[in-house]
Short mmCIF file of C-alpha atoms in Angstrom, two decimals:
data_model
loop_
_atom_site.label_atom_id
_atom_site.label_comp_id
_atom_site.label_asym_id
_atom_site.label_seq_id
_atom_site.Cartn_x
_atom_site.Cartn_y
_atom_site.Cartn_z
CA MET A 1 -21.19 -2.67 -15.21
CA ASP A 2 -23.56 -4.91 -13.26
CA PHE A 3 -22.91 -4.75 -9.49
CA THR A 4 -25.25 -7.60 -8.72
CA PHE A 5 -23.38 -10.62 -7.29
CA THR A 6 -24.09 -14.00 -9.00
CA GLU A 7 -24.73 -17.19 -7.11
CA LYS A 8 -21.19 -18.26 -8.03
CA GLU A 9 -19.73 -15.02 -6.56
CA GLU A 10 -21.80 -15.33 -3.38
CA LYS A 11 -20.44 -18.96 -3.06
CA PHE A 12 -16.87 -17.46 -3.33
CA ARG A 13 -17.72 -15.02 -0.54
CA GLY A 14 -19.12 -17.82 1.51
CA GLU A 15 -15.91 -19.93 0.98
CA LEU A 16 -13.75 -17.00 2.06
CA ARG A 17 -15.91 -16.18 5.13
CA GLY A 18 -15.76 -19.81 6.24
CA TRP A 19 -12.04 -19.93 5.84
CA LEU A 20 -11.58 -16.66 7.73
CA GLU A 21 -13.68 -17.95 10.67
CA VAL A 22 -11.43 -20.97 11.04
CA ASN A 23 -8.01 -19.48 10.23
CA LEU A 24 -7.91 -15.94 11.69
CA PRO A 25 -5.78 -15.69 14.83
CA LYS A 26 -7.49 -16.91 17.97
CA GLY A 27 -9.83 -14.19 19.41
CA TRP A 28 -9.49 -12.00 16.29
CA LEU A 29 -13.14 -11.98 15.27
CA GLN A 30 -14.12 -11.37 18.99
CA GLY A 31 -12.15 -8.22 18.95
CA ASP A 32 -8.78 -9.31 20.41
CA ARG A 33 -6.62 -7.82 17.61
CA LYS A 34 -3.50 -6.79 19.47
CA LEU A 35 -0.23 -7.56 17.64
CA PRO A 36 3.26 -7.86 19.27
CA GLU A 37 4.96 -4.44 19.55
CA ASP A 38 8.61 -5.52 19.26
CA ASN A 39 9.87 -5.95 15.74
CA GLU A 40 10.92 -9.47 16.03
CA HIS A 41 7.62 -10.86 17.26
CA TYR A 42 5.57 -8.45 15.11
CA SER A 43 7.42 -9.69 12.01
CA LYS A 44 7.03 -13.39 12.91
CA SER A 45 3.32 -12.90 13.70
CA LEU A 46 2.58 -11.26 10.32
CA ARG A 47 4.76 -13.67 8.30
CA ASP A 48 2.87 -16.57 9.95
CA TRP A 49 -0.32 -14.87 8.88
CA GLN A 50 0.88 -14.61 5.30
CA ARG A 51 1.91 -18.21 5.38
CA THR A 52 -1.55 -19.15 6.53
CA LEU A 53 -3.01 -17.11 3.69
CA TYR A 54 -0.69 -18.89 1.21
CA GLU A 55 -1.57 -22.41 2.43
CA GLY A 56 -5.27 -21.55 2.15
CA GLY A 57 -4.87 -20.14 -1.33
CA TRP A 58 -5.74 -16.65 -0.34
CA ALA A 59 -2.34 -14.83 -0.42
CA ALA A 60 -2.56 -13.22 -3.92
CA ILE A 61 -5.81 -14.19 -5.58
CA SER A 62 -5.46 -11.81 -8.53
CA TRP A 63 -2.10 -13.47 -9.58
CA PRO A 64 -2.20 -15.91 -12.47
CA LYS A 65 -2.54 -19.58 -11.38
CA GLU A 66 0.93 -20.46 -12.75
CA TYR A 67 2.45 -18.22 -10.04
CA GLY A 68 0.23 -19.49 -7.23
CA GLY A 69 -2.75 -17.16 -7.62
CA ARG A 70 -6.37 -17.80 -8.47
CA ASP A 71 -6.83 -15.80 -11.62
CA ALA A 72 -9.52 -13.98 -9.61
CA THR A 73 -12.25 -12.09 -11.59
CA LEU A 74 -13.03 -8.51 -10.96
CA MET A 75 -15.95 -9.31 -8.76
CA GLU A 76 -14.02 -11.92 -6.78
CA GLU A 77 -11.23 -9.42 -6.09
CA ILE A 78 -13.81 -6.86 -4.89
CA ILE A 79 -15.50 -9.48 -2.67
CA TYR A 80 -12.02 -10.42 -1.30
CA HIS A 81 -11.24 -6.76 -0.34
CA GLN A 82 -14.73 -6.34 1.22
CA GLU A 83 -14.38 -9.45 3.44
CA MET A 84 -10.83 -8.71 4.53
CA VAL A 85 -11.90 -5.19 5.60
CA ARG A 86 -15.10 -6.54 7.29
CA VAL A 87 -13.05 -8.75 9.60
CA LYS A 88 -10.31 -6.13 10.02
CA SER A 89 -7.76 -8.85 8.97
CA PRO A 90 -4.10 -8.50 10.20
CA PRO A 91 -2.00 -6.19 8.00
CA LEU A 92 -0.05 -7.77 5.09
CA VAL A 93 3.64 -7.63 6.05
CA ASN A 94 4.65 -8.29 2.45
CA TYR A 95 2.28 -5.74 0.81
CA ILE A 96 5.22 -4.39 -1.29
CA GLY A 97 6.19 -7.82 -2.47
CA ILE A 98 2.63 -9.12 -3.24
CA HIS A 99 1.12 -5.94 -4.85
CA MET A 100 4.17 -4.37 -6.42
CA VAL A 101 7.47 -6.34 -6.80
CA ALA A 102 6.03 -9.69 -7.89
CA PRO A 103 3.58 -8.27 -10.50
CA THR A 104 6.46 -6.20 -11.93
CA LEU A 105 8.76 -9.28 -12.10
CA MET A 106 6.02 -11.26 -13.86
CA GLN A 107 5.85 -8.42 -16.40
CA MET A 108 9.56 -7.52 -16.76
CA GLY A 109 11.78 -9.87 -14.72
CA THR A 110 13.98 -12.65 -16.11
CA ASP A 111 13.05 -16.31 -15.78
CA ALA A 112 15.73 -16.72 -13.15
CA GLN A 113 14.29 -13.81 -11.07
CA LYS A 114 10.76 -15.17 -11.30
CA ASP A 115 12.00 -18.57 -10.10
CA GLU A 116 14.04 -17.13 -7.30
CA PHE A 117 11.68 -14.54 -5.86
CA ILE A 118 8.04 -14.94 -6.73
CA GLY A 119 7.41 -18.03 -4.68
CA LYS A 120 9.19 -16.66 -1.60
CA ILE A 121 7.16 -13.48 -1.80
CA LEU A 122 3.86 -15.42 -1.93
CA THR A 123 4.68 -17.52 1.13
CA GLY A 124 5.99 -14.60 3.20
CA GLU A 125 9.43 -16.23 3.38
CA GLN A 126 10.85 -13.04 1.78
CA VAL A 127 9.63 -9.59 2.80
CA TRP A 128 10.39 -6.66 0.50
CA SER A 129 10.83 -2.81 0.88
CA GLN A 130 11.15 -0.25 -1.82
CA GLY A 131 14.17 2.13 -2.12
CA TYR A 132 12.83 5.29 -3.81
CA SER A 133 12.89 8.44 -1.95
CA GLU A 134 16.15 10.26 -1.02
CA PRO A 135 16.95 13.21 1.19
CA GLY A 136 16.58 16.54 -0.70
CA ALA A 137 14.88 14.91 -3.70
CA GLY A 138 11.31 15.04 -2.54
CA SER A 139 9.03 13.16 -4.89
CA ASP A 140 11.30 13.72 -7.88
CA LEU A 141 12.59 10.16 -8.44
CA THR A 142 14.75 11.28 -11.38
CA ALA A 143 16.97 13.38 -8.87
CA LEU A 144 18.60 10.19 -7.52
CA GLN A 145 22.03 10.55 -5.81
CA THR A 146 22.48 6.87 -4.91
CA THR A 147 25.05 5.48 -7.31
CA ALA A 148 25.96 1.94 -8.53
CA VAL A 149 29.43 1.54 -10.04
CA LYS A 150 30.66 -1.66 -11.70
CA LYS A 151 33.90 -2.89 -10.05
CA ASP A 152 35.53 -6.30 -10.43
CA GLY A 153 32.43 -7.77 -11.89
CA LYS A 154 30.06 -6.54 -9.18
CA TRP A 155 28.03 -3.43 -8.53
CA VAL A 156 29.18 -1.22 -5.59
CA ILE A 157 26.16 0.87 -4.32
CA ASN A 158 26.51 4.02 -2.18
CA GLY A 159 23.87 6.53 -0.99
CA GLN A 160 20.83 7.09 1.35
CA LYS A 161 17.19 6.32 1.13
CA VAL A 162 14.45 7.81 3.29
CA TRP A 163 10.75 6.99 4.02
CA THR A 164 11.56 3.49 3.19
CA SER A 165 8.40 1.39 4.33
CA PHE A 166 9.03 -2.01 5.91
CA ALA A 167 12.90 -1.69 5.62
CA HIS A 168 13.33 -2.65 9.27
CA LEU A 169 11.41 -6.06 8.47
CA ALA A 170 12.60 -6.55 4.93
CA ASP A 171 14.97 -9.15 3.40
CA ARG A 172 15.17 -7.48 0.00
CA CYS A 173 14.77 -3.98 -1.45
CA PHE A 174 13.50 -2.86 -4.88
CA LEU A 175 16.27 -0.22 -5.20
CA LEU A 176 16.63 2.65 -7.62
CA THR A 177 20.20 3.78 -8.46
CA LYS A 178 22.09 5.98 -10.93
CA THR A 179 24.55 3.96 -13.01
CA SER A 180 25.42 6.72 -15.42
CA GLN A 181 24.87 10.42 -15.84
CA SER A 182 22.83 11.84 -18.78
CA GLU A 183 21.38 15.16 -19.84
CA LYS A 184 17.99 13.40 -19.74
CA LYS A 185 16.96 12.91 -16.15
CA HIS A 186 15.02 9.74 -16.85
CA GLU A 187 18.06 7.97 -18.31
CA GLY A 188 20.87 6.21 -16.43
CA ILE A 189 18.63 4.73 -13.82
CA THR A 190 19.06 1.06 -12.94
CA VAL A 191 16.76 -1.02 -10.60
CA PHE A 192 18.38 -3.68 -8.35
CA LEU A 193 16.81 -6.38 -6.28
CA LEU A 194 19.05 -5.72 -3.28
CA ASP A 195 19.87 -8.20 -0.53
CA MET A 196 19.28 -6.22 2.67
CA ASP A 197 21.14 -8.84 4.77
CA GLN A 198 24.69 -7.58 4.18
CA GLU A 199 27.24 -5.43 5.88
CA GLY A 200 26.83 -2.33 3.64
CA VAL A 201 23.13 -1.85 4.45
CA GLU A 202 22.11 -0.05 7.63
CA THR A 203 18.45 0.68 8.54
CA ARG A 204 17.34 3.31 11.03
CA PRO A 205 13.65 3.59 11.99
CA ILE A 206 11.84 6.94 11.76
CA VAL A 207 9.26 7.53 14.55
CA GLN A 208 6.12 9.05 13.06
CA MET A 209 4.01 11.74 14.64
CA ASP A 210 1.38 9.12 15.59
CA GLY A 211 4.10 7.15 17.53
CA HIS A 212 4.47 4.33 15.12
CA GLN A 213 7.59 3.25 13.30
CA GLU A 214 6.65 2.15 9.70
CA PHE A 215 9.23 4.21 7.80
CA ASN A 216 13.01 4.16 7.81
CA GLU A 217 16.22 5.68 6.60
CA VAL A 218 18.42 3.24 4.75
CA TYR A 219 22.20 3.91 4.42
CA LEU A 220 24.13 2.20 1.66
CA THR A 221 27.91 1.99 2.11
CA ASP A 222 29.72 -0.21 -0.55
CA ALA A 223 26.64 -2.43 -0.63
CA ILE A 224 27.03 -5.16 -3.27
CA ALA A 225 24.65 -6.33 -6.10
CA THR A 226 25.26 -8.41 -9.26
CA ASP A 227 24.06 -8.21 -12.88
CA GLU A 228 21.56 -10.97 -11.98
CA ASP A 229 19.92 -8.53 -9.55
CA ILE A 230 19.07 -5.88 -12.23
CA VAL A 231 15.39 -5.71 -13.36
CA GLY A 232 15.07 -4.91 -17.07
CA GLU A 233 18.11 -3.28 -18.73
CA GLU A 234 20.99 -1.37 -17.13
CA GLY A 235 20.28 2.34 -17.39
CA LYS A 236 16.64 1.69 -18.55
CA GLY A 237 15.09 1.52 -14.99
CA TRP A 238 12.66 4.31 -15.55
CA ALA A 239 10.32 1.99 -17.57
CA VAL A 240 10.63 -0.54 -14.80
CA LEU A 241 9.72 2.12 -12.24
CA ILE A 242 6.71 3.25 -14.11
CA ALA A 243 5.40 -0.36 -14.31
CA LEU A 244 5.85 -0.93 -10.51
CA MET A 245 4.19 2.44 -9.67
CA LEU A 246 1.05 1.54 -11.60
CA HIS A 247 0.76 -1.65 -9.73
CA GLU A 248 1.38 0.17 -6.45
CA ARG A 249 -1.31 2.79 -7.04
CA SER A 250 -3.85 0.15 -8.14
CA GLY A 251 -3.24 -1.66 -4.81
CA ILE A 252 -3.52 1.47 -2.78
CA ALA A 253 -6.82 2.25 -4.50
CA ALA A 254 -8.38 -0.94 -3.05
CA GLN A 255 -8.12 0.72 0.24
CA VAL A 256 -11.42 2.44 -0.78
CA PHE A 257 -13.14 -0.30 1.19
CA THR A 258 -11.10 0.52 4.34
CA LEU A 259 -12.10 4.14 3.79
CA GLU A 260 -15.78 3.12 3.84
CA GLN A 261 -15.23 1.32 7.10
CA GLN A 262 -13.44 4.29 8.58
CA PHE A 263 -16.27 6.58 7.56
CA ASP A 264 -18.75 4.20 9.25
CA SER A 265 -16.72 4.50 12.46
CA VAL A 266 -17.09 8.30 12.38
CA ILE A 267 -20.87 7.90 11.97
CA GLU A 268 -20.90 5.55 15.01
CA MET A 269 -18.89 8.19 16.92
CA ALA A 270 -21.30 10.96 15.96
CA LYS A 271 -24.30 8.71 17.14
CA THR A 272 -22.56 8.12 20.51
CA ILE A 273 -21.41 11.60 21.48
CA ARG A 274 -24.13 13.81 23.01
CA VAL A 275 -24.10 17.55 23.18
CA ASN A 276 -26.71 18.89 25.68
CA GLY A 277 -28.44 15.55 25.55
CA THR A 278 -28.75 15.45 21.78
CA PRO A 279 -26.75 12.93 19.63
CA LEU A 280 -24.09 14.84 17.65
CA ILE A 281 -25.39 13.27 14.43
CA GLU A 282 -28.56 15.32 14.70
CA ASP A 283 -26.64 18.56 14.43
CA PRO A 284 -27.29 20.02 11.00
CA PHE A 285 -23.59 20.80 10.45
CA VAL A 286 -22.61 17.23 11.19
CA GLU A 287 -25.49 15.89 9.05
CA ASP A 288 -24.31 17.99 6.03
CA GLY A 289 -20.70 17.03 6.44
CA LEU A 290 -21.36 13.24 6.67
CA ALA A 291 -23.68 13.48 3.67
CA ASP A 292 -21.02 15.30 1.60
CA LEU A 293 -18.32 12.69 2.61
CA HIS A 294 -20.70 9.80 2.00
CA ALA A 295 -21.40 11.02 -1.60
CA ARG A 296 -17.77 11.50 -2.42
CA ILE A 297 -16.62 8.19 -0.97
CA ASN A 298 -19.17 6.40 -3.15
CA GLY A 299 -17.93 8.27 -6.11
CA ALA A 300 -14.42 7.10 -5.42
CA LYS A 301 -15.56 3.53 -5.07
CA LEU A 302 -17.40 3.73 -8.42
CA ASN A 303 -14.32 5.20 -9.96
CA TYR A 304 -12.25 2.35 -8.55
CA TYR A 305 -14.68 -0.21 -9.97
CA ARG A 306 -14.29 1.43 -13.44
CA ASN A 307 -10.52 1.45 -13.31
CA ILE A 308 -10.12 -2.10 -12.09
CA THR A 309 -12.32 -3.21 -15.06
CA HIS A 310 -9.90 -1.37 -17.30
CA THR A 311 -6.96 -3.13 -15.69
CA LEU A 312 -8.48 -6.58 -16.08
CA LYS A 313 -9.32 -5.97 -19.70
CA ASN A 314 -5.79 -4.72 -20.52
CA GLY A 315 -3.80 -7.05 -18.31
CA LYS A 316 -2.04 -4.22 -16.43
CA PRO A 317 -3.08 -1.04 -14.69
CA GLY A 318 -3.13 2.30 -16.45
CA ALA A 319 -2.53 5.88 -15.44
CA GLU A 320 -6.07 5.93 -14.10
CA SER A 321 -4.79 4.26 -10.98
CA SER A 322 -3.34 7.74 -9.98
CA LEU A 323 -6.93 9.02 -9.82
CA ASP A 324 -7.88 6.27 -7.41
CA LYS A 325 -4.83 6.86 -5.27
CA LEU A 326 -5.43 10.58 -5.09
CA LEU A 327 -9.11 10.28 -4.18
CA VAL A 328 -8.66 7.59 -1.48
CA SER A 329 -5.65 9.33 0.33
CA GLU A 330 -7.23 12.81 0.24
CA LEU A 331 -10.70 11.59 1.34
CA THR A 332 -9.13 9.60 4.17
CA LYS A 333 -7.49 12.76 5.46
CA GLU A 334 -10.75 14.67 5.12
CA VAL A 335 -12.74 12.00 6.97
CA PHE A 336 -10.49 12.14 10.01
CA ASP A 337 -10.12 15.94 9.86
CA PHE A 338 -13.99 16.01 10.06
CA ALA A 339 -13.90 13.57 12.98
CA MET A 340 -11.50 15.93 14.78
CA THR A 341 -13.71 19.00 14.04
CA ILE A 342 -16.94 17.58 15.29
CA GLN A 343 -15.24 16.47 18.61
CA GLY A 344 -14.57 20.17 19.45
CA HIS A 345 -12.06 20.70 22.19
CA ALA A 346 -11.97 16.98 22.98
CA GLY A 347 -10.33 16.44 19.59
CA VAL A 348 -6.98 17.67 21.00
CA LEU A 349 -6.82 14.90 23.57
CA THR A 350 -4.92 11.71 22.76
CA HIS A 351 -4.52 8.04 23.89
CA ASP A 352 -6.59 7.10 26.99
CA ASP A 353 -7.59 10.79 27.65
CA ALA A 354 -9.41 10.94 24.37
CA LEU A 355 -12.72 9.59 23.20
CA PHE A 356 -12.62 5.88 21.91
CA ASP A 357 -9.06 5.53 23.24
CA GLY A 358 -7.80 8.17 20.80
CA GLU A 359 -8.24 6.04 17.70
CA MET A 360 -9.63 8.89 15.62
CA GLN A 361 -6.69 11.07 16.72
CA ARG A 362 -4.18 8.32 15.72
CA GLN A 363 -5.86 7.82 12.31
CA TYR A 364 -5.96 11.61 11.77
CA LEU A 365 -2.20 11.90 12.32
CA ALA A 366 -1.51 8.85 10.15
CA SER A 367 -3.68 10.09 7.29
CA PHE A 368 -1.16 12.79 6.39
CA GLY A 369 1.39 10.20 5.41
CA ALA A 370 -1.14 8.56 3.06
CA THR A 371 -1.08 11.62 0.89
CA ILE A 372 2.73 11.33 0.59
CA GLY A 373 3.54 7.62 0.41
CA GLY A 374 3.09 5.94 -3.00
CA GLY A 375 3.63 9.32 -4.69
CA THR A 376 2.44 12.65 -3.27
CA SER A 377 -0.97 14.09 -4.26
CA GLU A 378 0.91 16.69 -6.32
CA VAL A 379 2.58 13.90 -8.34
CA GLN A 380 -0.78 12.17 -8.86
CA ARG A 381 -2.29 15.46 -10.10
CA ASN A 382 0.53 15.88 -12.57
CA THR A 383 0.09 12.26 -13.81
CA ILE A 384 -3.66 12.80 -14.23
CA GLY A 385 -3.11 16.11 -16.05
CA GLU A 386 -0.42 14.86 -18.43
CA ARG A 387 -1.34 11.19 -19.03
CA ILE A 388 -5.14 11.21 -18.78
CA LEU A 389 -6.16 14.73 -19.74
CA GLY A 390 -3.34 15.22 -22.24
CA LEU A 391 -2.27 18.61 -20.72
CA PRO A 392 1.22 20.03 -21.27
CA LYS A 393 3.98 18.92 -18.90
CA ASP A 394 4.47 20.73 -15.62
CA LEU A 395 6.94 23.56 -16.38
CA GLY A 396 8.33 23.23 -12.89
CA ARG A 397 9.99 19.87 -13.68
#
């Protein structure tokens, strides 16, 4: 693959840079990047940002043009991610809708579902969560306990979900249920596009160890869905789930550009801190550690380039996206673990007491969740072993 950007691609970069300079929130490029802390204003702020992206034609550039995308090329998509990371753009409140639900509906949804949901996902009018994990089931999505039972022409859903990202802000949930029991664990699963705005759905935020509230518990008590809310066939939801997870892991892998930026911030920290008058970065231990991380992050980026090429050639991501997800999440944890180590005793301080307002400490605590969300590292290793390397299935499952 040729990594040299053509004149046309540099023009694309220039167009995006020019648009960002005009349309990012006031003061953002100058470093004023504080977002509202209460849910109502936080949600409105990020929905407004997605609406701005949509109106500028930058909300989902990899989508086909018929759905409002740009049919972006591989290189344009890479440039897009690079530029968004460069300006530290506001987070995408509808990440699940843009990168996971909508691509899955394009692939497997009915015409009515495409008409009803894809446009609202693109504009930010409708924010989505995903109802996968359940208490006691860990990462085994086949161990579902949430049930959907047909009654008087409607589906009555009962159960509990946990670690549900964005549920406290979401309008809809991509929900996994059991609609029948079978000796085969992957059968009898049905996926619903659940309306979150109903009496039978209760969301309770989970406070994470870094103080943020991005995950939730969701309690379902006689929640209602219809046949029109089912994605794919009743009882055949495992195939739908696999399609969505491949899109999810492909999207997470693009965070390799964020990882590069985070690594650069650790280098800047090592240049700033002095020990006995000498910059920390001149310590041989620090030099060796940074060199090792630099080489491995570049390896992860080249692997991402290879896999996104495969995706564009085949029209959908393959199992290789698990390799990207594993590398990015594990390396992120290692980068901030290293940042804590080289700070010495100061690494245990937090918030205003810590160096650089405790941002390294916050990122370190958050990095553990990255190795769990979107499928744990153990799940990714199983996928790589079984579906890429052709090894026998895990005997523990």
